[in-house]
Amino acid sequence: MATQKVTWDLSELFPNITDPKINQAITEATTLANTFEKTYHGKIANLNADDLLQCLRSIEVFTAKFSDITLYSSLSFSANMTLPLTQSLNDRIKKLQATVGTQLAFYELELGALLKRNPQIFQEPALNNYRHMLERVYRDVKHQLSEVEEQLIIEKDQFGVDAWKELQSKWLNTRMFDVTVYGEKKMLSYAEANGLLPHPDRATRESANKSIYGLLGKDGEIFASALRSICNDWVNVSKRRNHISPMESSLISNDTEQHIIDNLLKTIEENAGIYRRYLKLKAKLMELPVLGNHDIVAPLHGLPDLTFTYKQAQDLITQAYSRFDTQYTSAVKEMFSKRHIDAAPRFGKRNGAFCESHYNGKSAYILNSFNGTLSDVFTLAHELGHATHDWYTSRSQTILNTDISSITAEIASIFGELLLTDLLLDEAKSDAQQKAVLCLILDEAGMTAFQVTARVWFEQALYTSIQKGEFLDYKTICSHWTAARNRIYGDAVTWFPEMEAEWTMKPHYYMANYRFYSYPYVYAQMFVYSLYEQYLKEGKAFVPKLKKALSAGSSLSPLEIGNIFNLNVAAPDFWNNGIKMFERFVNNLQKITSH
Ligand SMILES: [Zn+2]
């Protein structure tokens, strides 16, 4: 099948975008919200366990109903963002979401008040299904301020930290960059210039890097003002909320603990040498004495041009998943047969790839743009892992237990990538093919586990600096970034001076009220590498454990998920398991290159 024809079929949700069933569903969901408000507003804080159970079940009925509408509108819009019909539905549903959100805001506040008043309630047998969900709410409730204080924070942020964030993205989207592409001078938007960073031509990569970071650096003091204000504001808010550190809020939302993250980062630092060994090997493959910063994720030359049709990708991924276990392929097969994937590249479609779960259909929908590269096949295998996770979770959990924290949300997706890696390595017809697969995997994992760790250190350094009373001007912030970066890269990479400004363009450093965005990525990558290491040791005995973990959804903590595999995530040496997996890939590549 030509990729141009691979569009999804959303009729399981609604027949089409003008069908009266959409209005019917909106009316039903609105009625459910009204009834919920009438029944529970002002009453939740005093409920007993049995009544709370009824309340949680009611909110689940509403959430499930409403999710069909929001899912349909967001999927239709992502697939065709320029069509007036998808735009108007999307706009209408967004407004409805805001209205319903305000109408039901009392639910979380009152649930918090209930848990404050009666912290033992989640141990009542009636609430067994919701134990961990309530534990998570309770952990956060302790840091909630009064209603007026919470309102004041929202109001001050609107023209405070939110505006600093806006300024950063406005800057990026209104500048033009002078880039020489294959010897030809061009003026490009940020998105276009940024797209050239992994360009096959080295001189083009150099020009794009120097142009982007050179221009960013010229306005460095502006970015420093924004970041300094956002971080200082966060220090104040964290103190008001009684958080023991600027990181604590993110630990709560990620459902994890400080010492676990400290161990993780320490293990990465101790093993940065393995990543550097890969980078030096890559320099050799690129016939360079040492990699420049513009070579870190550059494609290798002279490798076979691995391209795949959509059908080939489908067969490969299905085969990779079924080598693990035949039932484990159920979701993958269904996603293709039910046409739940929109893979055709086209104008007006959202960039990138995502998988959205469809709770009521016990399924999911994937959007990607498949152009036939090896990396496109990996993206599809990754997203089908998310669909597999949804498949198991939606069959075992109620909807409140499908709120999976980002550190465990990647279990099946990264696992799926590794299943595909193993298959491709086993079936590679030449050393060159193996090299292509290994470099792709190592480039990605190197960025996610190692370079992202440098970003966490950078953020930590900013807060330490503030606590010591230092002033974060542009050059000071740059020195924190280059110090963190060099802890990972050491002598394996040389940097253009312009790269000190690298931090200025990362939008997540400026995300108001969501700090420390990065470490969950490191956790997810290393956790799944550890799981795969365990799978290689245990073979088929591992299969039911993985299914159990995926079926648990968010009803268990990440620590309890680890226990399913007899793995203690809290043990100081736990993360070394994941490193072993990464090291094996580097060793394989070294073996092939020395042939
Ligand atoms: Zn993912």
Coordinates of C-alpha atoms and ligand atoms in Angstrom, one line a residue:
M1 CA 0.0 0.0 0.0
A2 CA 1.3 3.4 -0.9
T3 CA 1.8 5.6 2.2
Q4 CA -0.2 8.4 0.6
K5 CA -3.3 6.3 1.2
V6 CA -2.7 5.4 4.8
T7 CA -5.2 7.6 6.6
W8 CA -7.1 6.6 9.8
D9 CA -10.7 5.7 10.1
L10 CA -12.3 7.6 13.1
S11 CA -15.8 6.2 12.5
E12 CA -15.5 4.1 15.7
L13 CA -15.7 7.4 17.5
F14 CA -18.2 9.3 15.3
P15 CA -19.4 8.6 11.7
N16 CA -18.1 12.0 10.5
I17 CA -17.5 15.6 11.6
T18 CA -21.0 16.9 10.8
D19 CA -22.9 13.9 12.3
P20 CA -25.6 14.8 14.8
K21 CA -24.2 12.1 17.2
I22 CA -21.5 14.6 18.1
N23 CA -24.0 17.1 19.4
Q24 CA -25.9 14.3 21.2
A25 CA -22.7 13.3 22.9
I26 CA -22.0 16.9 23.9
T27 CA -25.4 17.2 25.5
E28 CA -25.0 13.9 27.4
A29 CA -21.6 14.9 28.7
T30 CA -22.8 18.3 29.7
T31 CA -25.8 16.7 31.5
L32 CA -23.4 14.4 33.4
A33 CA -21.3 17.3 34.4
N34 CA -24.3 19.3 35.7
T35 CA -25.6 16.3 37.6
F36 CA -22.2 15.8 39.2
E37 CA -22.0 19.4 40.2
K38 CA -25.5 19.4 41.7
T39 CA -24.8 16.1 43.6
Y40 CA -21.3 16.8 45.0
H41 CA -20.5 20.6 45.0
G42 CA -19.7 21.5 48.6
K43 CA -20.1 17.9 49.9
I44 CA -17.0 15.9 48.9
A45 CA -14.9 17.0 51.9
N46 CA -17.3 15.2 54.3
L47 CA -17.9 12.0 52.3
N48 CA -17.3 8.6 53.8
A49 CA -15.5 5.8 51.9
D50 CA -18.6 4.3 50.3
D51 CA -19.9 7.7 49.2
L52 CA -16.5 8.7 47.9
L53 CA -16.5 5.5 45.8
Q54 CA -19.8 6.6 44.2
C55 CA -18.4 10.0 43.6
L56 CA -15.2 8.7 41.9
R57 CA -17.3 6.3 39.8
S58 CA -19.5 9.2 38.7
I59 CA -16.5 11.3 37.7
E60 CA -15.2 8.3 35.7
V61 CA -18.5 8.0 33.8
F62 CA -18.4 11.7 32.9
T63 CA -14.6 11.5 32.0
A64 CA -15.1 8.5 29.7
K65 CA -18.1 10.1 27.9
F66 CA -16.3 13.4 27.5
S67 CA -13.0 11.8 26.3
D68 CA -14.7 10.5 23.1
I69 CA -15.6 14.0 22.1
T70 CA -12.3 15.6 23.0
L71 CA -10.4 12.8 21.3
Y72 CA -12.4 13.0 18.1
S73 CA -12.0 16.7 17.9
S74 CA -8.3 16.8 18.6
L75 CA -7.6 13.9 16.2
S76 CA -9.6 15.4 13.4
F77 CA -7.8 18.7 13.9
S78 CA -4.3 17.2 14.1
A79 CA -4.9 15.3 10.8
N80 CA -6.2 18.4 8.9
M81 CA -5.4 21.6 10.7
T82 CA -6.4 23.9 7.8
L83 CA -10.0 22.6 7.2
P84 CA -12.6 25.0 8.5
L85 CA -14.8 22.2 9.8
T86 CA -12.0 20.7 11.9
Q87 CA -10.9 24.1 13.1
S88 CA -14.4 25.1 14.3
L89 CA -15.0 21.8 16.0
N90 CA -11.6 22.0 17.7
D91 CA -12.3 25.6 18.8
R92 CA -15.8 24.7 20.1
I93 CA -14.5 21.7 22.1
K94 CA -11.6 23.7 23.6
K95 CA -14.1 26.3 24.9
L96 CA -16.3 23.5 26.2
Q97 CA -13.3 21.9 28.0
A98 CA -12.5 25.3 29.6
T99 CA -16.1 25.8 30.8
V100 CA -16.4 22.2 32.1
G101 CA -13.0 22.6 33.7
T102 CA -14.1 25.6 35.7
Q103 CA -17.4 24.1 36.5
L104 CA -15.8 21.0 38.0
A105 CA -12.7 22.6 39.5
F106 CA -14.3 22.1 43.0
Y107 CA -13.9 18.3 42.6
E108 CA -10.1 18.3 43.0
L109 CA -10.1 21.0 45.7
E110 CA -12.7 19.3 47.8
L111 CA -11.1 15.9 47.3
G112 CA -7.9 17.4 48.6
A113 CA -9.7 18.9 51.6
L114 CA -11.2 15.4 52.3
L115 CA -7.8 13.8 52.3
K116 CA -6.4 16.5 54.5
R117 CA -9.2 15.9 57.0
N118 CA -9.1 12.1 56.8
P119 CA -5.7 10.9 55.4
Q120 CA -6.5 7.3 56.3
I121 CA -9.5 7.1 54.0
F122 CA -7.6 5.6 51.1
Q123 CA -6.8 2.5 53.2
E124 CA -10.5 1.7 53.4
P125 CA -11.3 -1.6 51.4
A126 CA -14.1 0.2 49.5
L127 CA -11.5 2.4 47.9
N128 CA -9.0 -0.3 47.0
N129 CA -9.2 0.4 43.3
Y130 CA -8.3 4.1 43.8
R131 CA -5.7 3.6 46.6
H132 CA -2.7 4.8 44.6
M133 CA -4.6 7.6 42.8
L134 CA -5.6 9.0 46.2
E135 CA -2.1 8.6 47.6
R136 CA -0.8 10.8 44.7
V137 CA -3.5 13.4 45.4
Y138 CA -2.6 13.4 49.1
R139 CA 1.1 13.9 48.4
D140 CA 0.3 17.0 46.5
V141 CA -2.5 18.3 48.7
K142 CA 0.0 19.0 51.5
H143 CA 1.5 21.7 49.3
Q144 CA -1.7 23.4 48.3
L145 CA -2.3 26.9 49.5
S146 CA -5.6 28.6 50.4
E147 CA -8.1 29.2 47.6
V148 CA -7.3 32.9 47.5
E149 CA -3.5 32.3 47.4
E150 CA -4.0 29.8 44.6
Q151 CA -6.0 32.3 42.6
L152 CA -3.4 35.0 43.2
I153 CA -0.7 32.7 41.9
I154 CA -2.7 32.1 38.7
E155 CA -3.3 35.9 38.3
K156 CA 0.3 36.9 38.9
D157 CA 1.7 34.2 36.5
Q158 CA -0.5 35.4 33.7
F159 CA 1.6 38.6 33.3
G160 CA 4.6 37.3 35.1
V161 CA 6.3 34.0 34.4
D162 CA 3.9 33.1 31.6
A163 CA 4.8 36.3 29.8
W164 CA 8.6 35.6 30.1
K165 CA 7.9 32.2 28.5
E166 CA 5.9 33.9 25.7
L167 CA 8.8 36.3 25.1
Q168 CA 11.2 33.4 24.5
S169 CA 9.0 31.7 21.9
K170 CA 8.1 35.1 20.2
W171 CA 11.8 35.8 19.8
L172 CA 12.4 32.4 18.2
N173 CA 9.5 32.7 15.8
T174 CA 10.2 36.2 14.6
R175 CA 13.9 36.0 13.7
M176 CA 15.4 34.9 10.4
F177 CA 18.7 33.0 10.2
D178 CA 21.5 33.3 7.6
V179 CA 22.4 29.8 6.6
T180 CA 24.7 28.5 3.8
V181 CA 23.1 25.3 2.4
Y182 CA 25.4 23.4 0.1
G183 CA 27.2 26.6 -0.6
E184 CA 24.1 28.7 -1.3
K185 CA 23.2 31.5 1.1
K186 CA 19.6 31.4 2.4
M187 CA 17.5 33.3 4.9
L188 CA 15.5 30.8 6.9
S189 CA 13.0 30.8 9.8
Y190 CA 14.0 29.2 13.0
A191 CA 12.1 25.9 12.2
E192 CA 13.8 25.7 8.8
A193 CA 17.3 26.4 10.1
N194 CA 16.8 24.0 13.0
G195 CA 15.8 21.3 10.6
L196 CA 19.2 21.5 9.0
L197 CA 21.1 20.6 12.2
P198 CA 21.3 16.9 11.2
H199 CA 22.0 17.7 7.5
P200 CA 24.3 15.2 5.6
D201 CA 26.6 18.0 4.5
R202 CA 29.1 18.9 7.3
A203 CA 29.6 22.6 6.1
T204 CA 25.8 23.1 6.0
R205 CA 25.5 21.7 9.6
E206 CA 28.3 24.1 10.7
S207 CA 26.6 27.1 9.1
A208 CA 23.2 26.3 10.6
N209 CA 24.7 25.8 14.1
K210 CA 26.8 29.0 14.0
S211 CA 23.9 31.0 12.6
I212 CA 21.3 29.9 15.1
Y213 CA 23.4 30.0 18.2
G214 CA 25.3 33.1 17.1
L215 CA 22.1 35.1 16.8
L216 CA 20.6 33.7 20.0
G217 CA 23.8 34.6 21.9
K218 CA 23.6 38.2 20.6
D219 CA 20.4 38.6 22.6
G220 CA 21.7 36.5 25.4
E221 CA 20.9 39.0 28.1
I222 CA 17.2 38.9 27.1
F223 CA 17.1 35.2 27.5
A224 CA 19.0 35.5 30.8
S225 CA 16.4 38.0 32.1
A226 CA 13.6 35.6 31.2
L227 CA 15.2 32.5 32.7
R228 CA 16.5 34.3 35.8
S229 CA 13.0 35.6 36.6
I230 CA 11.3 32.3 36.0
C231 CA 13.7 30.4 38.3
N232 CA 13.7 33.1 41.1
D233 CA 9.9 33.1 40.9
W234 CA 9.9 29.3 41.3
V235 CA 12.2 29.4 44.3
N236 CA 9.7 31.8 46.0
V237 CA 6.7 29.7 45.1
S238 CA 8.4 26.5 46.2
K239 CA 9.1 28.1 49.6
R240 CA 5.4 29.3 49.9
R241 CA 4.3 25.7 49.1
N242 CA 6.6 24.3 51.7
H243 CA 8.5 22.2 49.2
I244 CA 11.9 21.0 50.5
S245 CA 13.6 21.8 47.1
P246 CA 12.8 23.3 43.8
M247 CA 12.6 19.8 42.4
E248 CA 10.1 18.3 44.8
S249 CA 7.0 19.4 42.9
S250 CA 8.2 17.5 39.8
L251 CA 9.0 14.5 41.9
I252 CA 5.4 14.4 43.1
S253 CA 3.9 14.7 39.6
N254 CA 6.3 12.1 38.3
D255 CA 5.4 9.8 41.2
T256 CA 9.0 9.2 42.3
E257 CA 11.6 10.1 45.0
Q258 CA 14.7 12.3 45.2
H259 CA 17.2 9.6 46.1
I260 CA 16.1 7.5 43.1
I261 CA 16.8 10.4 40.7
D262 CA 20.1 11.1 42.5
N263 CA 21.2 7.5 41.9
L264 CA 20.1 7.7 38.3
L265 CA 22.1 10.8 37.6
K266 CA 25.1 9.6 39.5
T267 CA 25.1 6.3 37.5
I268 CA 24.9 8.3 34.2
E269 CA 27.9 10.4 35.2
E270 CA 30.0 7.4 36.3
N271 CA 29.3 5.8 32.9
A272 CA 29.6 8.8 30.6
G273 CA 32.9 7.2 29.5
I274 CA 30.9 4.5 27.6
Y275 CA 29.0 7.2 25.7
R276 CA 32.3 9.0 25.0
R277 CA 33.7 5.7 23.7
Y278 CA 30.8 5.6 21.2
L279 CA 31.4 9.2 20.1
K280 CA 35.1 8.5 19.5
L281 CA 34.1 5.4 17.5
K282 CA 31.7 7.6 15.5
A283 CA 34.5 10.1 14.8
K284 CA 36.5 7.2 13.4
L285 CA 33.6 6.1 11.2
M286 CA 33.3 9.7 10.0
E287 CA 37.0 9.9 9.4
L288 CA 37.4 12.8 11.8
P289 CA 40.1 13.2 14.5
V290 CA 37.4 14.3 16.9
L291 CA 33.7 15.0 16.6
G292 CA 32.5 18.6 16.4
N293 CA 29.3 19.5 18.2
H294 CA 27.6 19.5 14.8
D295 CA 28.5 15.9 14.2
I296 CA 27.0 14.4 17.4
V297 CA 23.7 13.3 15.7
A298 CA 24.9 13.6 12.1
P299 CA 24.1 10.7 9.7
L300 CA 27.0 8.5 8.8
H301 CA 28.2 8.5 5.1
G302 CA 28.5 5.5 2.9
L303 CA 26.0 3.3 4.6
P304 CA 23.4 1.4 2.6
D305 CA 20.3 3.5 2.0
L306 CA 17.8 1.7 4.1
T307 CA 14.3 2.5 2.9
F308 CA 11.1 0.7 3.7
T309 CA 7.6 0.7 2.3
Y310 CA 4.7 1.1 4.7
K311 CA 3.9 -2.6 4.3
Q312 CA 7.4 -3.6 5.0
A313 CA 7.4 -1.5 8.2
Q314 CA 4.1 -3.1 9.2
D315 CA 5.5 -6.7 8.7
L316 CA 8.8 -5.9 10.4
I317 CA 7.2 -4.4 13.5
T318 CA 4.5 -7.2 13.7
Q319 CA 7.3 -9.8 13.4
A320 CA 9.4 -8.1 16.1
Y321 CA 6.5 -7.9 18.5
S322 CA 5.4 -11.5 17.9
R323 CA 8.9 -12.9 18.4
F324 CA 8.4 -11.7 22.0
D325 CA 5.0 -13.3 22.3
T326 CA 2.1 -13.9 20.0
Q327 CA -0.6 -12.3 22.2
Y328 CA 1.6 -9.3 22.7
T329 CA 1.1 -8.5 19.0
S330 CA -2.7 -8.1 19.4
A331 CA -2.7 -4.3 19.7
V332 CA -0.2 -3.9 16.8
K333 CA -2.3 -6.1 14.5
E334 CA -5.5 -4.4 15.5
M335 CA -4.1 -0.9 14.9
F336 CA -3.3 -1.9 11.3
S337 CA -6.5 -3.9 10.6
K338 CA -8.8 -1.3 12.1
R339 CA -7.0 1.5 10.4
H340 CA -6.2 3.4 13.5
I341 CA -3.0 4.9 12.1
D342 CA -2.7 8.1 10.0
A343 CA 0.7 7.7 8.3
A344 CA 0.3 9.7 5.1
P345 CA 2.5 12.8 4.9
R346 CA 0.4 15.8 3.8
F347 CA 0.0 19.5 4.0
G348 CA -1.9 20.8 7.0
K349 CA -1.1 17.8 9.2
R350 CA 0.5 18.1 12.6
N351 CA 4.3 17.5 12.7
G352 CA 5.9 14.7 14.6
A353 CA 4.2 11.5 15.9
F354 CA 1.9 10.7 18.8
C355 CA -0.3 8.0 20.1
E356 CA -3.6 8.9 21.8
S357 CA -5.5 6.3 23.8
H358 CA -9.2 5.6 23.2
Y359 CA -10.4 4.4 26.5
N360 CA -13.9 3.4 25.5
G361 CA -12.7 1.6 22.5
K362 CA -10.0 -0.2 24.4
S363 CA -7.6 1.0 21.7
A364 CA -5.7 4.0 20.5
Y365 CA -4.9 6.2 17.5
I366 CA -1.5 7.0 16.0
L367 CA -0.5 10.0 13.9
N368 CA 2.9 10.0 12.1
S369 CA 4.3 11.0 8.8
F370 CA 5.9 7.9 7.2
N371 CA 8.5 8.7 4.6
G372 CA 10.2 5.2 4.5
T373 CA 13.4 5.9 6.5
L374 CA 14.8 3.6 9.1
S375 CA 14.0 6.2 11.7
D376 CA 10.3 6.3 10.5
V377 CA 10.1 2.6 11.1
F378 CA 11.5 3.0 14.7
T379 CA 9.0 5.9 15.3
L380 CA 6.1 3.6 14.3
A381 CA 7.4 0.8 16.5
H382 CA 7.6 3.2 19.4
E383 CA 4.1 4.6 18.9
L384 CA 2.7 1.0 18.5
G385 CA 4.3 0.3 21.9
H386 CA 2.1 3.1 23.4
A387 CA -0.9 1.5 21.7
T388 CA 0.1 -1.8 23.2
H389 CA 0.3 -0.2 26.7
D390 CA -3.2 1.3 26.2
W391 CA -4.5 -2.0 25.0
Y392 CA -3.5 -3.8 28.2
T393 CA -4.3 -0.9 30.6
S394 CA -7.8 -0.2 29.2
R395 CA -8.7 -3.9 29.6
S396 CA -7.8 -3.9 33.3
Q397 CA -8.3 -0.5 34.7
T398 CA -11.0 2.1 35.3
I399 CA -10.3 5.5 33.6
L400 CA -8.9 7.2 36.7
N401 CA -6.1 4.6 36.7
T402 CA -5.0 5.4 33.2
D403 CA -3.1 8.5 34.3
I404 CA 0.4 7.0 33.8
S405 CA 3.3 9.1 35.0
S406 CA 5.8 10.1 32.4
I407 CA 8.6 7.9 33.9
T408 CA 6.6 4.7 33.3
A409 CA 4.6 5.8 30.2
E410 CA 7.5 4.7 27.9
I411 CA 7.8 1.1 29.0
A412 CA 6.1 -0.5 26.0
S413 CA 7.3 2.1 23.5
I414 CA 11.0 1.9 24.2
F415 CA 10.7 -1.9 24.7
G416 CA 9.1 -2.0 21.2
E417 CA 12.1 -0.2 19.7
L418 CA 14.4 -2.7 21.3
L419 CA 12.4 -5.6 20.0
L420 CA 12.7 -4.1 16.5
T421 CA 16.5 -3.4 17.0
D422 CA 17.1 -7.1 17.9
L423 CA 15.2 -8.3 14.9
L424 CA 17.0 -5.9 12.5
L425 CA 20.4 -6.8 13.9
D426 CA 19.6 -10.5 13.6
E427 CA 18.5 -10.2 10.0
A428 CA 21.1 -7.6 8.8
K429 CA 22.7 -8.8 5.6
S430 CA 25.9 -6.9 6.1
D431 CA 28.1 -5.2 8.6
A432 CA 27.1 -1.9 7.1
Q433 CA 23.4 -2.5 7.8
Q434 CA 24.2 -3.4 11.4
K435 CA 26.3 -0.2 11.7
A436 CA 23.3 1.9 10.4
V437 CA 20.9 0.3 13.0
L438 CA 23.4 0.5 15.9
C439 CA 24.3 4.2 15.2
L440 CA 20.7 5.2 15.0
I441 CA 20.0 3.5 18.4
L442 CA 23.1 4.9 20.0
D443 CA 22.6 8.4 18.7
E444 CA 19.1 8.4 20.2
A445 CA 19.9 6.8 23.5
G446 CA 23.0 8.9 23.9
M447 CA 21.0 12.1 23.6
T448 CA 18.1 10.9 25.8
A449 CA 20.2 9.3 28.6
F450 CA 23.4 11.4 28.6
Q451 CA 22.9 14.8 27.0
V452 CA 19.5 15.2 28.8
T453 CA 21.3 14.4 32.1
A454 CA 23.5 17.5 31.4
R455 CA 20.3 19.5 31.1
V456 CA 19.2 18.3 34.6
W457 CA 22.5 19.3 36.1
F458 CA 22.2 22.7 34.4
E459 CA 18.8 23.3 36.0
Q460 CA 20.1 22.2 39.4
A461 CA 23.1 24.5 39.0
L462 CA 20.7 27.5 38.4
Y463 CA 18.9 26.9 41.6
T464 CA 22.1 26.3 43.6
S465 CA 23.4 29.6 42.2
I466 CA 20.2 31.5 43.3
Q467 CA 20.4 29.9 46.8
K468 CA 24.0 31.1 47.1
G469 CA 22.8 34.6 46.2
E470 CA 24.6 34.7 42.8
F471 CA 23.3 36.9 40.0
L472 CA 22.3 34.9 36.9
D473 CA 23.5 37.1 34.1
Y474 CA 24.0 35.7 30.6
K475 CA 27.6 34.7 30.9
T476 CA 27.0 33.0 34.3
I477 CA 24.1 31.0 32.9
C478 CA 26.3 30.0 30.0
S479 CA 29.1 28.8 32.3
H480 CA 26.6 26.6 34.1
W481 CA 25.5 25.1 30.8
T482 CA 29.0 24.5 29.5
A483 CA 30.2 23.0 32.8
A484 CA 27.2 20.5 32.8
R485 CA 27.7 19.7 29.1
N486 CA 31.4 19.0 29.6
R487 CA 30.8 16.6 32.5
I488 CA 29.1 14.4 29.9
Y489 CA 31.2 15.0 26.7
G490 CA 34.7 15.5 28.2
D491 CA 37.3 15.3 25.4
A492 CA 35.0 13.4 23.0
V493 CA 33.6 16.6 21.3
T494 CA 34.8 20.0 20.4
W495 CA 32.4 22.9 20.6
F496 CA 31.9 26.1 18.6
P497 CA 32.1 29.1 21.0
E498 CA 28.5 30.0 19.9
M499 CA 27.3 26.8 21.6
E500 CA 27.4 28.4 25.0
A501 CA 24.0 29.8 24.0
E502 CA 22.5 26.3 23.5
W503 CA 20.3 26.6 26.5
T504 CA 18.6 29.8 25.2
M505 CA 16.4 27.9 22.7
K506 CA 15.0 25.1 24.8
P507 CA 11.4 26.0 25.5
H508 CA 11.0 23.7 28.5
Y509 CA 13.5 25.7 30.6
Y510 CA 11.0 28.5 30.4
M511 CA 7.9 26.5 31.2
A512 CA 6.1 28.3 34.0
N513 CA 5.2 26.1 37.0
Y514 CA 6.6 23.0 35.4
R515 CA 10.3 22.8 36.3
F516 CA 12.7 19.9 35.8
Y517 CA 11.1 18.6 32.7
S518 CA 14.1 16.6 31.6
Y519 CA 15.0 13.8 34.0
P520 CA 11.8 11.7 33.4
Y521 CA 13.3 11.0 29.9
V522 CA 16.5 9.7 31.4
Y523 CA 14.6 7.6 33.9
A524 CA 12.3 6.1 31.2
Q525 CA 15.2 5.2 28.9
M526 CA 17.3 3.6 31.6
F527 CA 14.4 1.8 33.2
V528 CA 13.3 0.2 30.0
Y529 CA 16.9 -0.7 29.1
S530 CA 17.0 -2.4 32.5
L531 CA 13.8 -4.3 31.7
Y532 CA 15.2 -5.5 28.4
E533 CA 18.4 -6.7 30.1
Q534 CA 16.1 -8.7 32.4
Y535 CA 14.2 -10.1 29.5
L536 CA 17.4 -11.3 27.8
K537 CA 18.2 -13.1 31.1
E538 CA 14.8 -14.6 31.8
G539 CA 13.4 -15.2 28.3
K540 CA 9.8 -16.4 28.1
A541 CA 9.4 -16.2 31.9
F542 CA 9.6 -12.4 31.5
V543 CA 6.6 -12.1 29.2
P544 CA 3.7 -12.3 31.8
K545 CA 5.5 -9.8 34.0
L546 CA 5.6 -7.2 31.2
K547 CA 1.9 -7.8 30.5
K548 CA 1.1 -7.4 34.2
A549 CA 3.1 -4.1 34.4
L550 CA 1.3 -2.7 31.4
S551 CA -2.1 -3.8 32.7
A552 CA -1.5 -2.0 36.0
G553 CA -1.8 1.4 34.4
S554 CA -1.4 4.0 37.1
S555 CA -2.9 1.8 39.8
L556 CA 0.7 1.1 41.0
S557 CA 3.6 3.4 41.7
P558 CA 6.7 3.2 39.5
L559 CA 8.4 1.5 42.4
E560 CA 5.7 -1.2 42.6
I561 CA 5.9 -1.6 38.8
G562 CA 9.6 -2.4 39.3
N563 CA 8.7 -5.0 42.0
I564 CA 6.7 -6.9 39.4
F565 CA 10.0 -7.7 37.7
N566 CA 11.8 -8.3 41.0
L567 CA 13.7 -5.1 40.3
N568 CA 14.3 -2.6 43.1
V569 CA 14.4 0.8 41.4
A570 CA 15.4 2.3 44.8
A571 CA 18.6 0.2 45.0
P572 CA 21.8 2.3 44.5
D573 CA 23.1 0.0 41.8
F574 CA 19.8 -0.5 40.0
W575 CA 20.6 1.8 37.1
N576 CA 23.7 -0.2 36.1
N577 CA 21.4 -2.8 34.5
G578 CA 20.3 -0.2 31.9
I579 CA 23.9 0.9 31.3
K580 CA 24.9 -2.7 30.5
M581 CA 22.4 -2.7 27.7
F582 CA 23.8 0.5 26.2
E583 CA 27.3 -0.8 26.6
R584 CA 26.5 -3.9 24.7
F585 CA 25.4 -1.9 21.7
V586 CA 28.7 0.1 21.8
N587 CA 30.7 -3.1 22.1
N588 CA 28.8 -4.6 19.1
L589 CA 29.6 -1.5 17.0
Q590 CA 33.2 -1.6 18.1
K591 CA 33.4 -5.3 17.0
I592 CA 32.0 -4.5 13.5
T593 CA 34.2 -1.5 13.0
S594 CA 37.4 -3.4 13.8
H595 CA 36.7 -5.9 11.1
Ligands
ZN1 ZN 6.8 7.9 23.7

